[in-house]
Coordinates of C-alpha atoms and ligand atoms in Angstrom, one line a residue:
M1 CA 85.2 -2.2 14.9
K2 CA 87.3 0.8 14.8
D3 CA 86.6 1.1 10.9
I4 CA 83.1 1.2 11.6
L5 CA 83.2 3.4 14.3
D6 CA 85.5 6.1 12.4
A7 CA 83.3 5.7 9.6
I8 CA 80.0 6.7 11.8
Q9 CA 81.8 9.6 13.8
S10 CA 83.2 11.1 10.4
S11 CA 80.5 13.8 9.1
D12 CA 81.4 12.7 5.3
S13 CA 80.9 8.8 5.4
T14 CA 78.4 8.0 2.5
A15 CA 76.5 4.9 2.0
A16 CA 78.9 4.0 -0.2
D17 CA 81.8 4.0 2.5
F18 CA 79.5 2.1 4.7
A19 CA 78.8 -0.8 2.1
A20 CA 82.6 -0.9 1.4
L21 CA 83.8 -1.5 5.0
P22 CA 84.5 -4.9 5.8
L23 CA 82.5 -6.5 8.8
P24 CA 84.4 -8.2 11.7
E25 CA 84.6 -11.8 11.8
S26 CA 83.1 -11.1 15.7
Y27 CA 82.0 -8.5 18.3
R28 CA 81.2 -7.9 21.7
A29 CA 77.9 -8.7 23.3
I30 CA 75.8 -9.4 26.2
T31 CA 75.0 -12.9 26.7
V32 CA 73.5 -15.4 29.6
H33 CA 74.6 -19.1 28.7
K34 CA 72.5 -22.1 28.2
D35 CA 74.3 -24.3 30.6
E36 CA 73.7 -21.5 33.6
T37 CA 69.8 -21.9 33.4
E38 CA 69.7 -23.6 36.9
M39 CA 72.2 -21.6 38.6
F40 CA 69.7 -19.6 40.6
A41 CA 67.2 -22.8 41.8
G42 CA 65.8 -22.4 44.9
L43 CA 66.6 -18.9 45.1
E44 CA 63.5 -16.2 45.5
T45 CA 63.0 -14.3 42.8
R46 CA 64.5 -10.8 44.5
D47 CA 67.8 -12.9 45.3
K48 CA 68.6 -14.0 41.8
D49 CA 71.2 -11.5 40.8
P50 CA 71.7 -10.4 36.9
R51 CA 75.4 -10.0 37.5
K52 CA 76.3 -13.4 37.8
S53 CA 73.8 -14.6 34.7
I54 CA 75.0 -11.8 32.5
H55 CA 78.0 -12.1 30.2
L56 CA 80.1 -10.0 27.9
D57 CA 81.4 -12.8 25.3
E58 CA 83.2 -12.3 21.7
V59 CA 80.5 -13.5 19.7
P60 CA 80.7 -14.8 15.6
L61 CA 78.8 -12.1 13.5
P62 CA 75.7 -14.0 12.3
E63 CA 74.8 -14.6 8.4
L64 CA 72.8 -11.7 7.1
G65 CA 69.4 -13.4 5.5
P66 CA 66.8 -11.9 3.2
G67 CA 64.6 -8.8 4.5
E68 CA 67.1 -8.4 7.6
A69 CA 69.7 -5.7 8.5
L70 CA 72.9 -6.2 10.7
V71 CA 73.2 -2.9 12.6
A72 CA 76.3 -1.3 14.4
V73 CA 75.0 -0.5 17.7
M74 CA 76.0 3.0 19.1
A75 CA 73.6 2.6 22.4
S76 CA 71.2 0.0 23.7
S77 CA 69.0 0.2 26.8
V78 CA 67.9 -2.4 29.6
N79 CA 64.4 -3.5 29.8
Y80 CA 62.9 -5.5 32.1
N81 CA 62.7 -8.4 29.6
S82 CA 66.2 -9.2 30.0
V83 CA 66.1 -9.1 33.7
W84 CA 63.7 -12.0 33.0
T85 CA 66.2 -13.6 30.7
S86 CA 69.0 -13.3 33.2
I87 CA 67.1 -14.6 36.2
F88 CA 65.7 -17.5 33.9
E89 CA 62.0 -16.5 34.5
P90 CA 59.1 -17.2 34.0
L91 CA 61.0 -19.6 32.2
S92 CA 64.5 -19.9 30.5
T93 CA 64.4 -17.9 26.6
F94 CA 66.6 -20.7 25.5
G95 CA 63.2 -22.6 25.0
F96 CA 62.3 -19.5 22.7
L97 CA 65.3 -20.0 20.8
E98 CA 65.0 -23.6 20.5
R99 CA 61.3 -23.6 19.6
Y100 CA 62.1 -20.6 16.5
G101 CA 65.2 -22.3 15.1
R102 CA 63.1 -25.7 14.6
T103 CA 60.8 -23.3 12.3
N104 CA 62.9 -23.1 9.3
E105 CA 66.8 -23.6 8.1
L106 CA 67.8 -20.1 8.5
A107 CA 65.9 -19.6 12.0
K108 CA 68.4 -22.4 13.0
R109 CA 71.0 -19.4 13.5
H110 CA 69.3 -18.2 16.6
D111 CA 69.3 -21.5 18.2
L112 CA 72.7 -21.4 20.1
P113 CA 74.1 -22.0 23.4
Y114 CA 74.4 -18.2 24.4
H115 CA 71.6 -15.7 24.1
I116 CA 72.7 -12.5 22.9
I117 CA 69.9 -10.2 24.5
G118 CA 68.5 -6.7 24.2
S119 CA 65.3 -5.2 22.6
D120 CA 66.7 -1.9 22.0
L121 CA 69.1 0.1 19.8
A122 CA 70.3 3.2 18.3
G123 CA 73.0 2.7 15.6
V124 CA 74.1 2.9 12.0
V125 CA 73.1 0.4 9.5
L126 CA 75.9 -1.9 8.0
R127 CA 74.4 -4.1 5.4
T128 CA 71.0 -5.2 4.2
G129 CA 69.9 -8.4 3.2
P130 CA 68.4 -9.5 -0.4
G131 CA 64.9 -8.0 -0.4
V132 CA 65.6 -4.8 1.5
N133 CA 65.2 -1.4 -0.1
A134 CA 63.8 1.2 2.3
W135 CA 66.8 1.2 4.3
R136 CA 70.9 1.6 3.2
P137 CA 74.1 1.2 4.8
G138 CA 75.1 4.6 6.7
D139 CA 71.3 5.1 7.7
E140 CA 71.1 6.0 11.0
V141 CA 68.5 4.4 12.8
V142 CA 66.6 3.1 16.1
A143 CA 65.1 -0.6 15.9
H144 CA 62.1 -1.6 17.3
C145 CA 61.5 -4.7 19.0
L146 CA 58.5 -6.4 16.7
S147 CA 59.9 -9.6 15.0
V148 CA 57.3 -11.0 12.8
E149 CA 57.2 -14.0 9.3
L150 CA 53.7 -12.7 8.2
E151 CA 53.2 -15.6 6.1
S152 CA 50.2 -16.4 8.0
S153 CA 46.8 -14.3 7.2
D154 CA 46.4 -13.7 10.9
G155 CA 48.8 -11.2 11.3
H156 CA 48.1 -8.7 8.2
N157 CA 45.3 -6.7 10.2
D158 CA 47.4 -6.5 13.2
T159 CA 51.0 -7.9 13.3
M160 CA 51.0 -8.2 16.8
L161 CA 48.9 -11.4 16.3
D162 CA 51.0 -13.1 13.3
P163 CA 51.6 -16.6 15.2
E164 CA 55.0 -16.4 14.3
Q165 CA 55.3 -12.8 16.3
R166 CA 58.6 -12.7 18.5
I167 CA 60.5 -10.1 20.6
W168 CA 63.6 -9.7 19.5
G169 CA 66.7 -10.0 21.9
F170 CA 64.0 -12.2 23.8
E171 CA 62.7 -14.5 21.9
T172 CA 64.9 -14.4 19.4
N173 CA 68.9 -14.2 19.4
F174 CA 71.2 -11.1 18.1
G175 CA 69.8 -8.3 20.2
G176 CA 70.7 -5.0 21.1
L177 CA 73.0 -5.5 24.2
A178 CA 76.1 -5.6 21.5
E179 CA 78.2 -3.8 19.2
I180 CA 76.5 -5.4 16.1
A181 CA 72.9 -6.8 16.2
L182 CA 71.0 -8.5 13.3
V183 CA 67.4 -7.5 12.9
K184 CA 64.3 -7.4 10.1
S185 CA 64.7 -4.2 8.0
N186 CA 60.8 -3.5 9.0
Q187 CA 62.0 -3.1 13.0
L188 CA 63.8 0.0 11.4
M189 CA 62.8 3.5 12.1
P190 CA 64.8 7.0 11.7
K191 CA 66.6 8.2 14.5
P192 CA 65.4 10.9 16.2
G193 CA 68.0 13.7 14.7
H194 CA 67.7 15.9 18.2
L195 CA 68.9 13.2 20.5
S196 CA 72.2 11.6 21.4
W197 CA 72.3 7.6 20.6
E198 CA 72.2 6.7 24.3
E199 CA 68.8 8.9 24.2
A200 CA 67.8 7.7 21.3
A201 CA 68.0 4.1 22.2
A202 CA 66.2 4.7 25.6
P203 CA 62.5 5.1 24.5
G204 CA 61.9 2.6 22.2
L205 CA 60.6 -0.6 23.7
V206 CA 58.5 1.1 26.6
N207 CA 57.3 3.9 24.7
S208 CA 56.0 1.7 21.8
T209 CA 54.2 -0.3 24.3
A210 CA 52.7 2.4 26.6
Y211 CA 51.5 4.1 23.2
R212 CA 49.5 0.7 22.3
Q213 CA 48.3 0.0 25.6
L214 CA 47.0 3.5 26.3
V215 CA 46.3 5.3 23.4
S216 CA 46.1 3.2 20.4
R217 CA 42.7 1.8 19.2
N218 CA 43.9 -1.7 20.0
G219 CA 44.4 -0.6 23.4
A220 CA 42.5 1.3 25.7
G221 CA 41.7 4.4 23.0
M222 CA 42.7 7.1 26.0
K223 CA 41.0 10.6 25.0
Q224 CA 40.7 13.8 26.5
G225 CA 40.0 13.9 30.1
D226 CA 40.2 10.6 30.9
N227 CA 41.2 9.9 34.7
V228 CA 44.1 7.7 34.0
L229 CA 45.8 5.6 36.8
I230 CA 49.3 4.7 35.9
W231 CA 51.1 2.1 38.3
G232 CA 55.1 2.9 38.6
A233 CA 54.7 6.2 36.6
S234 CA 58.1 7.4 36.9
G235 CA 59.5 4.1 35.6
G236 CA 60.1 2.5 32.3
L237 CA 56.7 2.1 30.6
G238 CA 55.0 4.9 33.2
S239 CA 57.2 7.4 32.4
Y240 CA 55.9 7.2 28.8
A241 CA 52.1 6.8 29.9
T242 CA 52.3 9.8 32.3
Q243 CA 53.5 12.0 29.0
F244 CA 51.3 10.4 26.7
A245 CA 48.3 11.4 29.5
L246 CA 49.6 14.9 29.7
A247 CA 50.2 15.0 26.2
G248 CA 46.7 13.6 25.2
G249 CA 44.8 16.0 27.5
A250 CA 44.1 13.3 30.1
N251 CA 44.2 13.7 33.9
P252 CA 47.3 11.1 35.0
I253 CA 46.9 9.6 38.8
C254 CA 50.6 8.8 38.8
V255 CA 51.5 6.0 41.8
V256 CA 55.2 5.6 42.7
S257 CA 56.9 4.9 45.8
S258 CA 59.2 7.5 47.1
P259 CA 58.9 11.3 47.6
Q260 CA 62.0 11.8 44.8
K261 CA 59.9 9.8 42.2
A262 CA 56.8 11.8 43.2
D263 CA 58.6 15.0 42.2
I264 CA 59.9 13.4 38.8
C265 CA 56.1 13.3 38.1
R266 CA 55.5 16.5 39.2
S267 CA 58.0 18.0 37.1
M268 CA 56.6 16.0 34.3
G269 CA 53.5 18.1 34.9
A270 CA 51.4 15.8 36.6
E271 CA 49.3 17.0 39.6
A272 CA 47.7 13.9 40.9
I273 CA 50.3 11.5 42.7
I274 CA 50.0 8.6 45.1
D275 CA 53.1 7.8 47.0
R276 CA 52.3 3.7 47.9
N277 CA 54.9 3.4 50.3
A278 CA 54.2 6.8 52.2
E279 CA 50.3 5.8 52.4
G280 CA 51.3 2.5 53.2
Y281 CA 48.8 0.4 51.0
K282 CA 48.5 -3.5 51.8
F283 CA 46.1 -5.2 49.2
W284 CA 47.1 -8.3 50.4
K285 CA 46.4 -9.4 54.1
D286 CA 48.9 -12.7 53.5
E287 CA 49.5 -14.8 50.7
Q288 CA 46.2 -15.7 49.6
T289 CA 44.2 -13.1 50.8
Q290 CA 43.2 -9.7 49.6
D291 CA 41.8 -6.8 51.9
P292 CA 38.9 -5.2 50.3
K293 CA 38.9 -2.4 52.8
E294 CA 42.2 -1.0 51.3
W295 CA 40.9 -1.2 47.8
K296 CA 38.6 1.5 48.8
R297 CA 40.7 3.3 51.2
F298 CA 42.9 3.6 47.7
G299 CA 39.6 4.3 45.7
K300 CA 38.8 7.0 48.3
R301 CA 42.2 8.7 47.9
I302 CA 41.9 8.8 44.3
R303 CA 38.4 10.6 44.6
E304 CA 40.3 13.0 46.8
L305 CA 42.6 13.5 43.8
T306 CA 39.9 14.0 40.8
G307 CA 37.4 15.6 42.6
G308 CA 35.2 13.0 43.0
E309 CA 36.1 11.0 39.7
D310 CA 36.8 7.3 39.5
I311 CA 39.2 5.6 37.1
D312 CA 38.2 5.5 33.7
I313 CA 41.6 3.7 32.6
V314 CA 44.0 2.0 34.5
F315 CA 47.5 1.4 33.0
E316 CA 48.5 -2.2 34.8
H317 CA 52.1 -4.2 34.9
P318 CA 52.5 -4.7 38.5
G319 CA 50.1 -7.9 38.3
R320 CA 49.3 -10.4 41.1
E321 CA 49.8 -7.5 43.8
T322 CA 47.8 -4.4 42.4
F323 CA 45.3 -6.1 39.9
G324 CA 42.6 -6.6 42.7
A325 CA 42.4 -2.9 43.3
S326 CA 42.8 -1.6 39.5
V327 CA 40.0 -3.8 39.2
F328 CA 37.7 -2.0 42.1
V329 CA 38.7 1.6 41.2
T330 CA 38.0 1.4 37.5
R331 CA 34.5 3.3 36.8
K332 CA 31.6 1.9 35.4
G333 CA 32.2 0.8 31.9
G334 CA 36.2 1.6 32.1
T335 CA 39.4 -0.2 31.0
I336 CA 42.0 -2.2 32.8
T337 CA 44.9 -2.3 30.3
T338 CA 47.7 -4.7 31.1
C339 CA 51.1 -5.7 29.6
A340 CA 52.6 -7.6 32.6
S341 CA 52.5 -9.3 35.7
T342 CA 55.8 -8.2 37.8
S343 CA 54.6 -9.0 41.0
G344 CA 53.1 -12.6 40.0
Y345 CA 51.0 -13.7 36.9
M346 CA 48.2 -15.6 38.6
H347 CA 45.9 -12.6 39.7
E348 CA 42.8 -12.4 41.5
Y349 CA 40.4 -9.6 41.4
D350 CA 36.6 -9.5 42.5
N351 CA 34.8 -10.4 39.2
R352 CA 31.2 -9.0 40.7
Y353 CA 33.1 -5.3 40.1
L354 CA 33.7 -6.3 36.9
W355 CA 30.4 -7.7 35.4
M356 CA 28.4 -5.7 37.6
S357 CA 29.8 -2.6 36.4
L358 CA 30.7 -3.6 32.7
K359 CA 34.5 -3.1 33.1
R360 CA 36.8 -4.3 30.3
I361 CA 40.2 -6.3 30.8
I362 CA 42.3 -5.4 27.7
G363 CA 45.8 -7.6 27.0
S364 CA 48.3 -5.4 25.3
H365 CA 51.6 -6.6 24.5
F366 CA 54.5 -4.7 22.6
A367 CA 53.2 -2.9 19.5
N368 CA 52.8 -3.5 15.8
Y369 CA 55.1 -1.4 13.1
R370 CA 52.7 1.3 12.7
E371 CA 52.0 2.1 16.6
A372 CA 55.9 1.8 17.0
W373 CA 56.4 4.1 14.3
E374 CA 54.1 6.6 15.5
A375 CA 55.2 6.7 18.9
N376 CA 59.2 7.0 17.3
R377 CA 57.9 10.0 15.4
L378 CA 56.5 11.6 18.9
I379 CA 59.9 11.3 20.4
A380 CA 61.1 13.0 17.0
K381 CA 58.9 16.0 17.0
G382 CA 59.6 16.4 20.6
K383 CA 56.4 15.7 22.1
I384 CA 57.5 12.8 23.9
H385 CA 60.9 12.9 25.6
P386 CA 63.5 10.3 26.4
T387 CA 63.5 9.0 30.4
L388 CA 66.9 8.3 30.3
S389 CA 68.4 8.7 33.7
K390 CA 71.7 6.4 34.3
V391 CA 73.8 5.2 31.7
Y392 CA 76.3 2.2 31.9
S393 CA 79.1 0.9 29.4
L394 CA 78.7 -2.8 27.8
E395 CA 80.9 -4.2 31.0
D396 CA 78.8 -2.9 33.5
T397 CA 75.1 -4.0 31.9
G398 CA 74.9 -6.6 34.6
Q399 CA 74.7 -3.9 37.1
A400 CA 72.5 -1.8 34.9
A401 CA 70.2 -5.2 35.0
Y402 CA 70.5 -5.5 38.7
D403 CA 69.6 -1.9 39.2
V404 CA 66.1 -2.5 37.4
H405 CA 65.7 -6.0 39.0
R406 CA 65.9 -4.2 42.4
N407 CA 63.9 -1.0 41.3
L408 CA 66.7 0.9 42.1
H409 CA 66.4 3.2 38.8
Q410 CA 64.8 6.2 37.6
G411 CA 62.7 5.8 34.1
K412 CA 65.4 3.9 31.7
V413 CA 68.9 2.9 31.8
G414 CA 70.8 3.4 28.9
V415 CA 74.1 1.2 27.9
L416 CA 77.0 2.1 25.6
C417 CA 78.0 0.0 23.1
M418 CA 79.7 1.1 19.9
A419 CA 79.7 4.6 21.2
P420 CA 82.9 5.5 23.3
E421 CA 81.1 8.4 25.4
E422 CA 77.7 9.9 26.3
G423 CA 76.5 12.7 24.2
L424 CA 77.1 11.9 20.7
G425 CA 75.2 11.4 17.4
V426 CA 73.4 14.9 18.1
R427 CA 72.2 16.1 14.1
D428 CA 69.6 18.7 14.9
E429 CA 71.3 20.9 18.0
E430 CA 68.1 23.6 17.2
L431 CA 65.6 21.2 18.2
R432 CA 67.9 19.8 21.3
A433 CA 67.6 23.2 22.5
R434 CA 64.1 24.0 22.5
H435 CA 63.5 20.7 24.8
I436 CA 67.0 20.3 26.7
D437 CA 65.3 20.4 30.2
A438 CA 62.6 17.8 29.3
I439 CA 65.5 15.8 27.3
N440 CA 67.4 15.9 31.0
R441 CA 64.7 15.5 33.3
F442 CA 65.5 12.1 34.7
R443 CA 69.4 12.6 34.1
N444 CA 71.6 11.6 37.4
I445 CA 68.5 11.3 39.5
Ligands
LIG501 C1 58.4 -6.3 24.5 C2 58.5 -6.5 26.2 C3 57.7 -7.1 26.6 C4 58.0 -7.9 27.9 O1 58.8 -7.8 28.8 S1 56.9 -9.0 28.5 C5 57.0 -9.4 30.1 C6 58.0 -11.2 29.9 N1 57.5 -11.7 29.5 C7 57.2 -12.9 30.2 O2 57.1 -13.5 31.0 C8 56.1 -14.1 29.4 C9 57.0 -15.0 28.5 N2 56.4 -16.4 28.3 C10 55.4 -17.5 28.6 O3 55.6 -17.4 30.0 C11 55.0 -18.3 28.0 O4 55.7 -18.2 26.4 C12 53.8 -18.4 27.5 C13 52.9 -18.3 29.1 C14 53.2 -17.0 27.2 C15 53.1 -19.4 26.9 O5 53.5 -20.9 27.5 P1 54.2 -21.7 26.1 O6 54.9 -22.9 26.8 O7 55.0 -21.2 25.0 O8 52.7 -22.1 25.2 P2 51.7 -22.9 25.7 O9 50.2 -22.9 25.2 O10 51.7 -22.8 27.1 O11 52.1 -24.2 25.6 C16 52.4 -24.8 23.9 C17 51.4 -25.9 23.8 O12 50.1 -25.7 24.2 C18 49.4 -26.4 23.2 N3 48.2 -25.3 23.1 C19 48.3 -24.0 23.3 N4 46.5 -23.5 23.2 C20 46.0 -24.6 23.7 C21 44.7 -24.7 23.3 N5 43.6 -24.0 23.1 N6 43.9 -25.9 23.6 C22 45.0 -27.2 24.0 N7 46.6 -26.9 23.6 C23 47.0 -25.6 23.5 C24 50.0 -26.1 22.1 O13 49.6 -26.8 20.6 C25 51.5 -26.8 22.5 O14 51.6 -28.0 22.7 P3 52.5 -28.7 22.3 O15 53.7 -28.3 23.3 O16 52.6 -30.0 22.2 O17 53.5 -28.3 21.1
NDP502 N1 54.2 -6.8 27.5 C1 54.7 -5.8 26.9 O1 55.1 -5.4 25.5 C2 56.0 -5.1 28.2 C3 55.9 -5.6 29.2 N2 56.8 -5.1 30.2 C4 56.5 -5.5 31.4 O2 56.3 -4.7 32.5 C5 57.2 -4.6 33.5 C6 57.2 -3.3 33.9 O3 58.4 -2.8 33.0 P1 59.0 -1.2 33.2 O4 58.0 -0.2 33.3 O5 59.9 -1.4 32.2 O6 59.7 -1.7 34.5 P2 60.3 -0.8 35.3 O7 60.8 -1.4 36.9 O8 61.1 0.6 34.9 O9 58.9 -0.1 36.3 C7 57.7 -0.6 37.0 C8 57.6 0.6 37.9 O10 56.1 -0.2 38.5 C9 56.2 -0.1 39.9 N3 56.3 -1.6 40.7 C10 56.8 -2.4 40.4 N4 56.5 -3.6 41.3 C11 55.5 -2.9 41.7 C12 54.2 -3.6 43.1 N5 54.4 -4.7 43.2 N6 53.1 -2.7 43.0 C13 53.1 -1.6 42.6 N7 54.1 -0.6 41.8 C14 55.0 -1.8 41.5 C15 57.5 0.4 40.6 O11 57.2 2.1 40.3 P3 57.2 2.4 42.0 O12 58.2 1.7 43.0 O13 57.8 4.0 41.7 O14 55.8 2.3 42.4 C16 58.6 0.5 39.0 O15 58.9 1.2 39.1 C17 57.8 -5.7 33.8 O16 57.2 -6.5 33.8 C18 58.3 -5.4 32.5 O17 58.5 -7.3 31.7 C19 57.5 -3.9 30.0 C20 57.4 -3.9 28.5 C21 56.9 -4.3 27.4

């Protein structure tokens, strides 16, 4: 591993040098264990502690197949999907690995008693498999998390529709929270040169998801002037949705839960901000009953902030707790676009407000390669910025996942994998200097 790190840190290493580097037989990786999937049985979701289920193990290097690449991971980030994996909700991800393993001989590699998790990385290509021409050893890359087989016709208009579509590091093994990761080569994209390894690893999953969900024609197709209600506007997804709304000439109405988070949104340029905690919205009277009066109070507040207008697009992900309110506050003909259900996936809403006002609910999930590429291009051009707040060592990934599970974090939480310290890997100091305040906006708050 030391030779690999030395080659990455040396300014004159060539593709041939990387190709000649011997690969280690094993490497360190963040895992959950199959024999521990019942460890939290009977506990409430919030009491399931990722620090207990997340391990740092030495694991064997997987075989490299056609169309694949092995990447030395300098940094990764914590996504909520790793929280779900670590608390074994809504189901154990070992089921995904078993199912994938049954599909073909090579996919059997993924069905192991441990799951190496993580769906983001920034690093350097070490080896490519047969059939890979676009990338070579030594390339500095980030990886998006869409894994597709594309053997069926179904995925050829939009690769997210492939029947064998999987999220790398969640529904496949050998993810990014590790010193080495195995990806398909069509997950690779150029690392933005003005960012450090940990900054470059932070946006990937959430930035691509927010891009499809909000901007792409496959999602809400946001346009100039749209009022966009963004739940969790300073969180992982929301901090990118807020930037897309502002950069695209829309009007974000940011919902957050503290004055500090409201300040972050303000510093991004948002003006309409609702502190859901301070204003005390209670959309549910009890576990079974919603309170339409609270939907109306919320809608009235939105009208105050917009000069009397309602919402064109809701950027939904909290799910059960907010969905009824989201459908209610959307304007006639407007769109609710949803990619998750953090607070519960059995949603309830008053359908009269949907059909009578011709509203649409759009399901959105990650992004296809083109959408991920466009989202990464905006980062590389300094139009959208990473929202990295805190960075942990690989050893402390459990604590990082705990912070995200308990909503103690801001923006994105990074993890150093092979990178010995923060701040390394910057290749374009000039572009960095132009955007340094925006790059650091979420740091250490
Ligand atoms: C990028 C980051 C993203 C995120 O963070 S997203 C948040 C984290 N992700 C999640 O929480 C999602 C986790 N995934 C799930 O919860 C499950 O993954 C799903 C609920 C999405 C799907 O459940 P499943 O059990 O995998 O699939 P089924 O479709 O419920 O069951 C499969 C069986 O059901 C049959 N079936 C499917 N559709 C139909 C139909 N229309 N009519 C009749 N049967 C159907 C199939 O054939 C098969 O059957 P047979 O088990 O016998 O093989
Ligand atoms: N389908 C897909 O492709 C993707 C799905 N996801 C899913 O989206 C969800 C959010 O991910 P991410 O943004 O990274 O997570 P974060 O935890 O970083 O941010 C979510 C934010 O939502 C707000 N929130 C949480 N619970 C509630 C609630 N009950 N009511 C209102 N607001 C709430 C919080 O902000 P505040 O407290 O300030 O209001 C929180 O910070 C997860 O479930 C994740 O698995 C994520 C990425 C891709």
